[in-house]
Structure formats: structure tokens, C-alpha cells
């Protein structure tokens, strides 16, 4: 007799701890609720939900994935008349979802998980927060994200700088930039979004660029009146539009990461964009990347490059040597030093993306330490589970993040997979080492075909060079793999039933 018949819906009594209340944790919470599982908590280290969309509040912050796609598939934005969602809209969207699905009562804020320890005899996990609270659960789902730890380079003399200095993910809203000399260090997607806004206010802006990025144009933020009317009167068009942008991204952008058929036209588009947006040829030359397109995340922005035409914006490409009380000293190629004054330094220098789950300590079966297992670089079966850590799942795990489509699509696939695993409860589910090994071989092969080894980026572990963050194939491939593997779950997972 199947366990479900013997104990109808026994799995719905599973006690779950979700760590993180960003998009991933909220999606997990929604699906637990939809499945009728009520015994769960979502622990969030911040004082509010939202994850990166709570922490990143810099001017111009938003998502360059259209809102029709950057949302849960079953929960569109209420007002989808803006093509690209800004940070306030995304945060409001997440708050609405939390309210609609009754997640508030499951939420524990200001609860940073410090340790998660598996007890083999009880087959349960204990999560302890930094302030000593303990939570026990049958299942842990870590949804802490990959871009949660701001990286601030340790420049010599940084402690002597007398002005304001902050990271893009820790924006100081009390710092008035009006008329001031601002230094923006870094030129990734965050810098691109904030620069036009900063340049409008500041007296002068120096952009410190170490490596130029490929930038492609972003379509208009607003839909035209005709499209708005069509979307309003025929809502089905909105779901067709979602499918269209999903397919276009998968079919056109996936080949770019493998230098496939679309990389050349997209590179030409980026070149054309630069040519038409920046007037000065010398400046254009300094803004032209020499690495393969797709090696780093492509910037999608139409306002960034023209900002360099402004009188009050300078591009600085000399290496930063040190900071002084009043500015930044750079070193030129001929060994000369030059100090540029700054009142404010904005670190748009990215995140410690390869430090998955740090600073949490996760101890699995027989005391296996997750961080030690990941010493060469993080990895997980489908980015979701790993041997030695029964009933421990990841959302936003290793090799699952995207630069070429919507991360929410990936999250939904991970959550669907985890929900199917939960249907085996009460049980211990653990990925077999063999399954992990063959997945690792597949992943290594897939990654070896990408351009990601050709430049330095946050996609790679800085110590070992292993590509640990992005998914190396189409998202349809991920959809297929997660669907197929869940159908043959017992082939990949050791499933021990418990009464
Ligand atoms: P990032 O892409 O990692 O860019 C960091 C920048 O800082 C790079 O230009 C890097 O130069 C520079 N940098 C780092 N350390 C430096 C040092 N010691 N000296 C000089 N320059 C240094 O960070 P981000 O812009 O915050 O973006 C992170 C990710 O967030 C993106 O890749 C994207 O996935 C996501 N994001 C998405 C959106 C969106 O619209 N969907 C918007 C913003 C961010 P090098 O290139 O030389 O290393």
C-alpha cells in the first residue's frame, strides 16, 4: 500500500524552514501554501522582505528583464503598462504577493540564520539564528540568493577618506550629491543604471572603469498608447507577450554565451550602439571591450553611454592605486600618479557572489561541512540538492543564475522540483553521489563550451577559477532537466521512508 494511501496527505505535515524572503523564498512560501503545507517559517535577516529588491535602492535601480517575464508565472503585475519594472514596483509586487498568499504570519524578520545542523537520529534540522533563536524542521530550503554580500575592494588608504563612501546595495539616502564631486567605481549593470541619475545631480562624476562592458540598447521603458490599449482590452495579449520575450531571450541570447550564431549580430548591435551614443572617438575607444561578448553579463541600457557626453562626467581608466583623505590616486601606464578629488565614493563593485550561503555554517550527515565541500567552488545537483545533506534544498543554488533570461523562471523550476520532493515526506531524501558526479561531468562539459573562461567576472570563483554561478545552457534545457529528473527521482535520490 502506498504511503499516501496509508497516511493521506502525511507529507503536508512536513515542517519546513525557508531561509531568505527574496523572490526565491517568497515563491517557495507561496507554493507551500498552495500545497496546503502550513507548518513553515521564512527566516529573513533583514527587517523586511524583498532580498536584493529590499537592499538595492540606488537611484535608477530596476530590472532590465521585462516585467511580464520578471514575475511569477501565475501572478502577473497588476499594472503591466510599464515594460521594465523599477525597484519600487518590484518591491511592491513582492509585498502584494506576500499579502495575497498570507505569508506574513510565516515570516520572521531580523532573523539571520547562523547555523543549520542535521541530526541523523531524528532526521531533522536545527537552524540557529545569530541572536540564538532555534528552529527545528524536517526540511530546509535555503533561498539566500547569490548577490547578497556587497563587495568593497580594500584600497590602501580607504580608511583615511574623509567624504561619504558607500556601496550601491547600501545606498546612503542622507547623502546629498547635489553639486558634489562623485567617484563611481565600477561599470557593471548597477553603475550603468545609477550613473545618469547621479550625473544629473552631481557637480562632477568620475567613473572608474577597470574593464569596459558590452552595452546593448534597452527598448523604451513605456509601452506606446496602442500597445497599452491592446493589453488593457485583450489581456491574453499580455501572456502572449510574456511567451514571446521568453522565447526570444532563450533562442537569441543563449547562443551568445557559447559564441553561437547570434553573438556576432549582438556584438555588432553593441558596437553600433556605442558608435551612435558616444560622440568622442577617443572615449568610444576606451569604452570598447576586448573580451568576447557574453563573457561578463551584458549591460542592457540606453541611458548609460550617452552620459559620457556630458561635460560633468569623466571616464577614468587608470588603475586605482590608493585613496587619500580627499580623493582617489590613480597610476597611469607610464608609472605616473595622479590624484582626483572626490567628496563621495560610490562603490558599484558588485558582490561576493561565489561565497554561497556565507556566513552560514551548514553541517549535514556525519558532520559534513558545506563550506568545506565547496572549497573548490560551489556545486549542487541541478543547483538544488547535494549528497550528504538530506532534505536540504537550494533555490538560487550554484550554476542556476541567468544573464540571458528571467531568474524567476529558474526559481519556479527549482521550487516545483522541491515541492515534488516534499511529496515523499515523511522520508529522508538525499542525492546519490553517482548522480552528483554525472551531473558534475555534464556541467563541466557545458561550461567548457561557454565564453566564461575568457575574462574575469563574478561568474567564477576568484580562487579556483571554477564557473559556479550561471546556468550554461538554455532555460528550456533547465525546465526539461528538472521535469525529467523529478519523474525519475528515485534514480538520483536515495529515498528512505519514515513512519
Ligand atoms: P558587477 O557586474 O560585478 O560589476 C562590478 C564592477 O566593479 C565591475 O565593473 C568591476 O570591474 C568593478 N570592480 C570590482 N572590483 C574592482 C576593483 N578592485 N577596482 C576597480 N573596479 C572594480 O556588479 P553590479 O553592477 O552590481 O552587478 C552585479 C549583478 O547584479 C549583475 O551582473 C546582474 O546580474 C545583477 N544586476 C542586474 C540588474 C538588472 O537590471 N537585471 C541590474 C543591476 C545588477 P571588472 O569588470 O574589471 O571586474
XYZ file of C-alpha atoms and ligand atoms in Angstrom:
547
model
C 0.000 0.000 0.000
C 1.447 3.381 -0.885
C 2.335 5.644 1.952
C -0.083 8.268 0.665
C -2.986 5.803 0.970
C -1.890 4.675 4.410
C -1.462 8.224 5.648
C -3.415 10.509 3.382
C -1.609 13.782 2.888
C 1.004 12.938 5.538
C 3.536 14.966 3.578
C 1.504 18.086 4.177
C 2.545 17.926 7.808
C 6.170 18.478 6.824
C 7.838 21.168 8.870
C 9.846 23.468 6.637
C 12.273 26.335 7.266
C 12.862 28.632 4.325
C 15.906 30.901 4.671
C 15.554 34.213 2.874
C 12.490 36.250 1.904
C 13.559 37.446 -1.519
C 11.924 36.277 -4.727
C 13.061 32.669 -4.150
C 11.888 32.394 -0.541
C 8.582 34.067 -1.345
C 7.961 31.765 -4.294
C 8.719 28.786 -2.028
C 6.312 30.122 0.600
C 3.565 30.619 -1.960
C 3.894 27.054 -3.242
C 3.930 25.617 0.275
C 0.698 27.493 0.959
C -0.837 26.402 -2.324
C 0.010 22.790 -1.463
C -1.647 23.141 1.951
C 1.579 22.979 3.973
C 1.121 25.363 6.871
C 3.933 24.403 9.214
C 6.686 26.577 7.834
C 8.669 29.702 8.627
C 10.535 32.050 6.379
C 13.570 33.458 8.185
C 14.775 36.781 6.828
C 17.915 38.507 8.068
C 16.688 41.991 7.056
C 13.892 43.930 8.703
C 11.682 43.474 5.649
C 11.053 41.122 2.731
C 12.437 41.615 -0.765
C 16.044 40.353 -0.740
C 18.075 42.268 -3.346
C 14.998 44.373 -4.074
C 14.919 45.453 -0.455
C 18.640 46.211 -0.212
C 19.240 47.856 -3.590
C 17.593 51.261 -3.544
C 20.119 53.276 -5.552
C 18.668 55.843 -7.978
C 17.614 54.198 -11.240
C 17.593 50.705 -9.710
C 15.364 48.325 -11.612
C 15.338 45.216 -13.702
C 16.339 45.004 -17.343
C 14.140 41.925 -17.768
C 10.619 42.996 -18.786
C 8.021 42.923 -16.023
C 5.829 40.456 -17.907
C 8.624 37.929 -17.517
C 10.174 39.116 -14.261
C 7.278 37.828 -12.155
C 5.779 34.553 -11.009
C 4.117 32.859 -13.986
C 0.758 32.674 -12.208
C 0.919 36.127 -10.643
C 1.364 38.986 -13.125
C 1.904 42.583 -12.088
C -1.371 44.389 -11.521
C -0.455 47.243 -13.801
C 1.638 45.875 -16.594
C 1.761 49.084 -18.597
C 5.431 49.668 -17.858
C 7.799 47.481 -19.826
C 10.624 47.371 -17.257
C 9.914 47.287 -13.526
C 11.804 49.671 -11.249
C 12.919 48.606 -7.771
C 9.871 50.230 -6.073
C 7.463 48.340 -8.377
C 9.233 45.025 -7.801
C 9.225 45.503 -4.040
C 5.539 46.493 -4.101
C 4.829 43.406 -6.234
C 6.553 41.125 -3.708
C 4.693 42.766 -0.826
C 1.417 42.221 -2.663
C 2.255 38.529 -3.205
C 3.183 38.115 0.468
C -0.157 39.643 1.465
C -2.259 37.767 -1.076
C -0.905 34.356 -0.065
C -0.923 35.062 3.673
C 2.834 34.691 4.111
C 3.187 37.375 6.797
C 2.354 35.023 9.647
C 5.102 32.654 8.488
C 7.684 35.381 8.245
C 10.346 36.001 10.899
C 12.329 39.148 10.091
C 15.637 40.221 11.685
C 16.438 36.525 11.840
C 19.797 35.851 10.198
C 20.450 32.124 10.099
C 23.867 31.335 11.585
C 23.957 27.561 11.551
C 21.901 24.719 10.128
C 22.748 21.345 11.649
C 21.371 17.945 10.675
C 20.665 15.418 13.403
C 20.894 11.912 11.974
C 18.990 10.124 14.704
C 15.947 12.374 14.495
C 16.471 13.112 10.760
C 15.720 16.736 11.485
C 17.469 20.027 11.012
C 18.065 22.729 13.585
C 18.561 26.274 12.409
C 20.056 28.741 14.869
C 19.929 32.467 14.246
C 22.685 34.928 15.167
C 20.682 36.021 18.206
C 20.356 32.450 19.447
C 16.828 31.532 18.399
C 16.406 27.888 17.386
C 14.054 26.428 14.803
C 13.632 22.713 14.105
C 12.426 21.376 10.796
C 12.204 18.284 8.600
C 13.281 20.249 5.571
C 15.441 23.308 4.953
C 15.169 25.414 1.826
C 17.931 27.971 1.516
C 16.892 30.829 -0.752
C 19.536 33.343 0.240
C 20.486 34.451 -3.263
C 23.872 34.917 -4.874
C 24.135 38.709 -4.793
C 23.568 39.287 -1.097
C 27.072 40.258 0.081
C 28.344 43.608 -1.221
C 31.973 43.595 -2.237
C 34.018 46.688 -1.370
C 37.617 46.497 -2.587
C 40.216 47.143 0.114
C 42.109 50.032 -1.482
C 45.097 51.240 0.540
C 44.204 54.397 2.448
C 40.433 53.767 2.233
C 40.109 54.364 5.982
C 41.582 57.871 5.607
C 38.962 59.071 3.107
C 37.022 61.927 4.721
C 33.969 62.008 2.460
C 30.958 59.707 2.277
C 31.562 56.252 0.811
C 29.000 53.518 0.290
C 28.129 50.504 -1.852
C 25.266 50.521 -4.362
C 23.447 47.917 -2.253
C 23.802 50.089 0.865
C 22.780 53.430 -0.607
C 23.073 56.365 1.758
C 19.871 58.333 1.112
C 21.004 61.052 3.524
C 23.977 61.851 1.340
C 23.057 64.747 -0.920
C 25.010 64.530 -4.171
C 23.966 67.971 -5.419
C 26.911 69.866 -6.833
C 29.448 67.446 -5.343
C 32.422 65.596 -6.792
C 31.351 61.975 -7.035
C 33.521 58.960 -7.855
C 31.712 55.883 -9.159
C 33.962 52.831 -9.012
C 32.831 50.055 -11.347
C 30.809 49.962 -14.539
C 28.567 46.892 -14.328
C 24.771 46.880 -14.574
C 24.297 48.718 -11.245
C 26.696 51.526 -12.226
C 25.013 51.803 -15.633
C 21.603 52.268 -14.037
C 22.654 54.836 -11.473
C 25.120 56.937 -13.495
C 22.565 59.019 -15.471
C 20.763 59.898 -12.209
C 23.951 60.729 -10.328
C 25.276 62.822 -13.222
C 22.110 64.949 -13.228
C 22.688 65.968 -9.611
C 26.417 65.928 -9.027
C 28.819 68.735 -9.828
C 31.191 66.262 -11.418
C 31.317 62.468 -11.760
C 34.427 60.361 -12.347
C 33.621 56.824 -13.491
C 36.473 54.447 -12.666
C 36.361 51.681 -15.237
C 38.675 48.685 -14.956
C 37.237 46.690 -17.869
C 34.799 48.070 -20.450
C 31.495 46.219 -20.764
C 29.382 45.360 -23.767
C 26.254 47.504 -23.677
C 23.179 46.864 -25.818
C 20.228 49.241 -26.118
C 17.175 48.826 -23.924
C 13.793 49.276 -25.602
C 11.570 52.141 -24.424
C 10.515 51.865 -20.782
C 6.874 52.671 -21.536
C 4.610 50.823 -23.939
C 3.081 53.028 -26.624
C -0.625 54.018 -26.312
C -1.703 51.408 -28.876
C 0.039 48.549 -27.051
C -1.356 49.793 -23.743
C -4.880 49.822 -25.154
C -4.444 46.372 -26.694
C -3.085 44.947 -23.410
C -5.940 46.508 -21.473
C -8.740 45.239 -23.702
C -7.228 41.885 -24.634
C -5.314 40.625 -21.556
C -4.456 37.425 -23.422
C -2.021 39.540 -25.406
C -0.037 40.065 -22.229
C 0.514 36.365 -21.754
C 1.414 36.023 -25.434
C 3.895 38.852 -24.992
C 5.392 37.029 -21.997
C 5.873 33.893 -24.113
C 7.350 35.912 -26.937
C 10.001 37.636 -24.806
C 10.810 34.390 -23.019
C 11.364 32.547 -26.297
C 13.244 35.433 -27.881
C 15.624 35.626 -24.911
C 16.187 31.877 -24.874
C 16.673 31.497 -28.600
C 18.687 34.666 -29.248
C 20.728 35.139 -26.082
C 21.599 31.543 -25.139
C 23.828 31.124 -28.216
C 25.749 34.266 -27.212
C 27.223 32.550 -24.158
C 28.646 29.880 -26.476
C 29.719 32.299 -29.202
C 26.972 30.753 -31.315
C 25.129 32.201 -34.280
C 23.676 35.272 -32.530
C 26.864 36.512 -30.871
C 28.048 38.344 -33.976
C 24.841 40.365 -34.645
C 24.502 41.167 -30.943
C 28.121 42.307 -30.791
C 27.507 44.454 -33.864
C 24.431 45.892 -32.169
C 26.567 46.804 -29.142
C 29.213 48.395 -31.390
C 26.545 50.311 -33.317
C 25.001 51.429 -30.027
C 28.338 52.722 -28.729
C 29.073 54.453 -32.014
C 25.751 56.297 -32.011
C 25.712 57.137 -28.337
C 29.199 58.459 -27.643
C 30.452 61.400 -29.678
C 34.174 61.471 -28.888
C 36.116 58.728 -30.772
C 38.811 58.509 -28.103
C 36.169 57.973 -25.451
C 34.488 55.377 -27.652
C 37.776 53.506 -27.984
C 38.203 53.433 -24.217
C 34.630 52.180 -23.781
C 35.113 49.336 -26.284
C 35.563 45.906 -24.644
C 38.179 43.477 -25.884
C 36.642 40.373 -24.334
C 34.092 38.131 -26.047
C 30.525 39.353 -25.719
C 28.688 37.325 -23.049
C 31.879 36.633 -21.061
C 30.618 39.104 -18.450
C 26.975 39.968 -18.030
C 25.905 42.181 -20.935
C 24.608 45.583 -19.828
C 21.182 46.412 -21.244
C 20.817 50.165 -21.023
C 20.226 53.110 -23.347
C 20.989 55.904 -20.905
C 24.418 54.852 -19.648
C 26.693 55.534 -22.622
C 25.258 58.961 -23.592
C 26.011 60.129 -20.052
C 29.698 60.202 -21.023
C 28.909 63.023 -23.473
C 28.111 65.283 -20.538
C 30.580 67.977 -19.547
C 30.445 66.905 -15.919
C 31.254 63.206 -16.483
C 34.762 61.776 -16.974
C 35.838 58.241 -17.706
C 38.906 57.221 -15.727
C 40.654 54.098 -16.976
C 43.896 54.318 -14.996
C 44.288 51.778 -12.233
C 43.244 52.876 -8.751
C 46.367 52.960 -6.598
C 45.086 54.256 -3.249
C 42.614 56.531 -1.552
C 43.560 59.747 0.245
C 41.508 61.866 2.694
C 40.190 63.879 -0.242
C 40.152 61.629 -3.271
C 41.497 58.779 -5.347
C 45.045 58.346 -6.654
C 45.410 56.510 -9.953
C 48.503 55.108 -11.582
C 48.996 55.531 -15.306
C 50.700 53.015 -17.580
C 53.936 55.030 -17.554
C 54.038 54.793 -13.749
C 52.855 58.347 -13.029
C 50.410 59.022 -10.198
C 47.503 61.409 -10.334
C 45.045 62.388 -7.610
C 41.432 63.167 -8.458
C 39.345 64.903 -5.819
C 36.158 63.236 -4.559
C 33.552 64.218 -1.961
C 31.635 60.953 -2.313
C 32.723 57.480 -3.413
C 30.089 55.094 -4.732
C 31.266 51.502 -4.818
C 29.449 49.880 -7.749
C 31.848 46.996 -7.331
C 29.492 44.039 -7.222
C 29.129 41.189 -4.777
C 30.964 38.248 -3.222
C 28.897 36.063 -5.498
C 30.944 32.882 -5.221
C 30.580 32.756 -1.425
C 27.368 30.775 -1.433
C 25.470 30.770 1.877
C 28.386 32.505 3.687
C 28.476 33.203 6.633
C 26.047 30.395 7.458
C 27.532 27.099 8.691
C 25.688 24.104 7.333
C 26.530 20.718 8.823
C 24.977 17.692 7.159
C 25.129 13.961 7.711
C 28.156 12.845 9.764
C 29.074 16.492 10.343
C 29.821 17.174 6.669
C 30.559 20.855 6.376
C 29.024 22.534 3.356
C 31.678 25.231 3.049
C 34.420 22.575 3.138
C 32.590 20.556 0.484
C 32.543 23.705 -1.617
C 36.203 24.643 -1.112
C 36.906 24.247 -4.857
C 33.729 26.083 -5.796
C 30.052 25.584 -5.012
C 28.075 22.914 -6.823
C 24.763 21.144 -6.404
C 22.691 18.651 -8.325
C 20.513 20.788 -10.631
C 21.663 23.605 -8.334
C 19.122 22.262 -5.838
C 20.486 19.462 -3.638
C 23.749 17.750 -2.716
C 24.983 14.459 -1.274
C 25.466 14.405 2.484
C 22.736 16.965 3.118
C 19.402 15.124 3.303
C 16.222 17.167 2.972
C 18.283 20.285 2.358
C 17.432 22.203 -0.790
C 18.643 25.324 -2.512
C 16.871 27.974 -4.506
C 19.333 30.240 -6.419
C 21.927 27.484 -5.889
C 25.185 27.065 -7.795
C 25.013 27.376 -11.594
C 21.414 28.489 -11.720
C 21.526 32.251 -12.127
C 20.963 33.803 -15.553
C 22.252 36.695 -17.567
C 20.189 35.705 -20.581
C 16.625 35.265 -19.325
C 14.446 35.709 -16.255
C 15.781 34.336 -12.982
C 12.189 33.943 -11.822
C 11.700 31.215 -14.415
C 14.616 29.334 -12.846
C 13.291 29.880 -9.328
C 9.900 28.467 -10.293
C 11.504 25.335 -11.707
C 13.572 24.845 -8.558
C 10.570 25.348 -6.305
C 8.467 22.942 -8.393
C 11.211 20.323 -8.065
C 11.455 20.807 -4.299
C 7.672 20.552 -3.933
C 7.749 17.209 -5.734
C 10.481 16.032 -3.360
C 8.328 17.083 -0.413
C 5.557 14.792 -1.615
C 7.749 11.857 -0.480
C 7.723 13.062 3.103
C 7.977 11.795 5.776
C 11.258 10.491 4.410
C 14.897 11.397 4.038
C 15.807 12.338 0.521
C 19.454 12.607 -0.391
C 21.089 12.911 -3.787
C 23.246 9.917 -4.638
C 26.935 10.680 -5.140
C 26.781 8.970 -8.519
C 24.006 11.289 -9.702
C 26.029 14.266 -8.497
C 29.111 13.008 -10.333
C 27.360 12.552 -13.632
C 25.681 15.947 -13.241
C 29.092 17.479 -12.482
C 30.534 15.955 -15.696
C 27.627 17.329 -17.683
C 28.036 20.749 -16.069
C 31.817 20.827 -16.678
C 31.289 19.968 -20.308
C 28.504 22.551 -20.725
C 30.582 25.260 -19.026
C 33.639 24.421 -21.133
C 31.660 25.364 -24.233
C 30.885 28.844 -22.912
C 32.884 32.063 -23.158
C 33.022 32.467 -19.396
C 36.640 31.330 -19.062
C 37.791 34.177 -21.288
C 37.564 37.012 -18.763
C 37.282 37.650 -15.048
C 33.770 38.066 -13.710
C 31.630 37.248 -10.715
C 30.545 34.107 -12.563
C 33.792 32.468 -11.481
C 35.274 31.529 -8.136
C 38.153 34.017 -7.735
C 40.441 31.416 -6.112
C 39.899 28.382 -8.322
C 38.506 29.965 -11.486
C 35.633 27.451 -11.486
C 32.422 28.827 -13.001
C 29.982 28.485 -10.125
C 27.162 30.934 -10.711
C 25.424 30.981 -14.085
C 23.444 28.294 -15.868
C 25.371 27.340 -19.031
C 22.517 26.359 -21.345
C 19.051 27.402 -22.422
C 16.411 27.768 -19.748
C 14.273 25.312 -21.703
C 17.030 22.799 -21.015
C 16.765 23.523 -17.303
C 12.987 23.189 -17.463
C 13.351 19.837 -19.211
C 16.031 18.526 -16.834
C 14.151 19.471 -13.679
C 10.920 17.992 -15.071
C 12.567 14.757 -16.224
C 14.670 14.212 -13.122
C 11.737 14.685 -10.813
C 9.874 11.929 -12.683
C 12.783 9.565 -12.052
C 13.563 10.917 -8.614
C 14.486 7.556 -7.079
C 17.233 7.118 -9.699
C 19.030 10.219 -8.472
C 17.919 10.345 -4.841
C 18.208 7.854 -2.039
C 14.717 7.950 -0.536
C 14.258 6.404 2.902
C 10.693 6.387 4.094
C 9.946 7.147 7.739
C 6.782 6.431 9.560
P 29.330 43.734 -11.254
O 28.625 43.428 -12.509
O 30.051 42.644 -10.561
O 30.299 44.932 -11.560
C 31.275 45.320 -10.641
C 32.118 46.402 -11.264
O 33.076 46.820 -10.314
C 32.896 45.914 -12.486
O 32.943 46.945 -13.415
C 34.269 45.609 -11.891
O 35.323 45.703 -12.813
C 34.379 46.722 -10.875
N 35.324 46.410 -9.821
C 35.245 45.407 -8.920
N 36.326 45.426 -8.121
C 37.092 46.472 -8.534
C 38.339 46.995 -8.115
N 39.032 46.445 -7.114
N 38.824 48.063 -8.787
C 38.143 48.607 -9.802
N 36.960 48.162 -10.250
C 36.444 47.094 -9.616
O 28.331 44.378 -10.152
P 26.917 45.063 -10.346
O 26.957 46.096 -11.383
O 26.421 45.428 -9.012
O 26.026 43.911 -10.926
C 26.035 42.620 -10.317
C 24.976 41.797 -10.960
O 23.717 42.215 -10.471
C 24.854 41.948 -12.464
O 25.811 41.242 -13.173
C 23.462 41.467 -12.684
O 23.409 40.080 -12.709
C 22.768 41.980 -11.449
N 22.080 43.230 -11.793
C 21.020 43.116 -12.605
C 20.342 44.236 -12.980
C 19.169 44.077 -13.882
O 18.692 45.060 -14.416
N 18.661 42.873 -14.087
C 20.733 45.488 -12.527
C 21.826 45.573 -11.682
C 22.504 44.415 -11.309
P 35.817 44.412 -13.648
O 34.776 44.201 -14.702
O 37.124 44.781 -14.175
O 35.891 43.288 -12.665
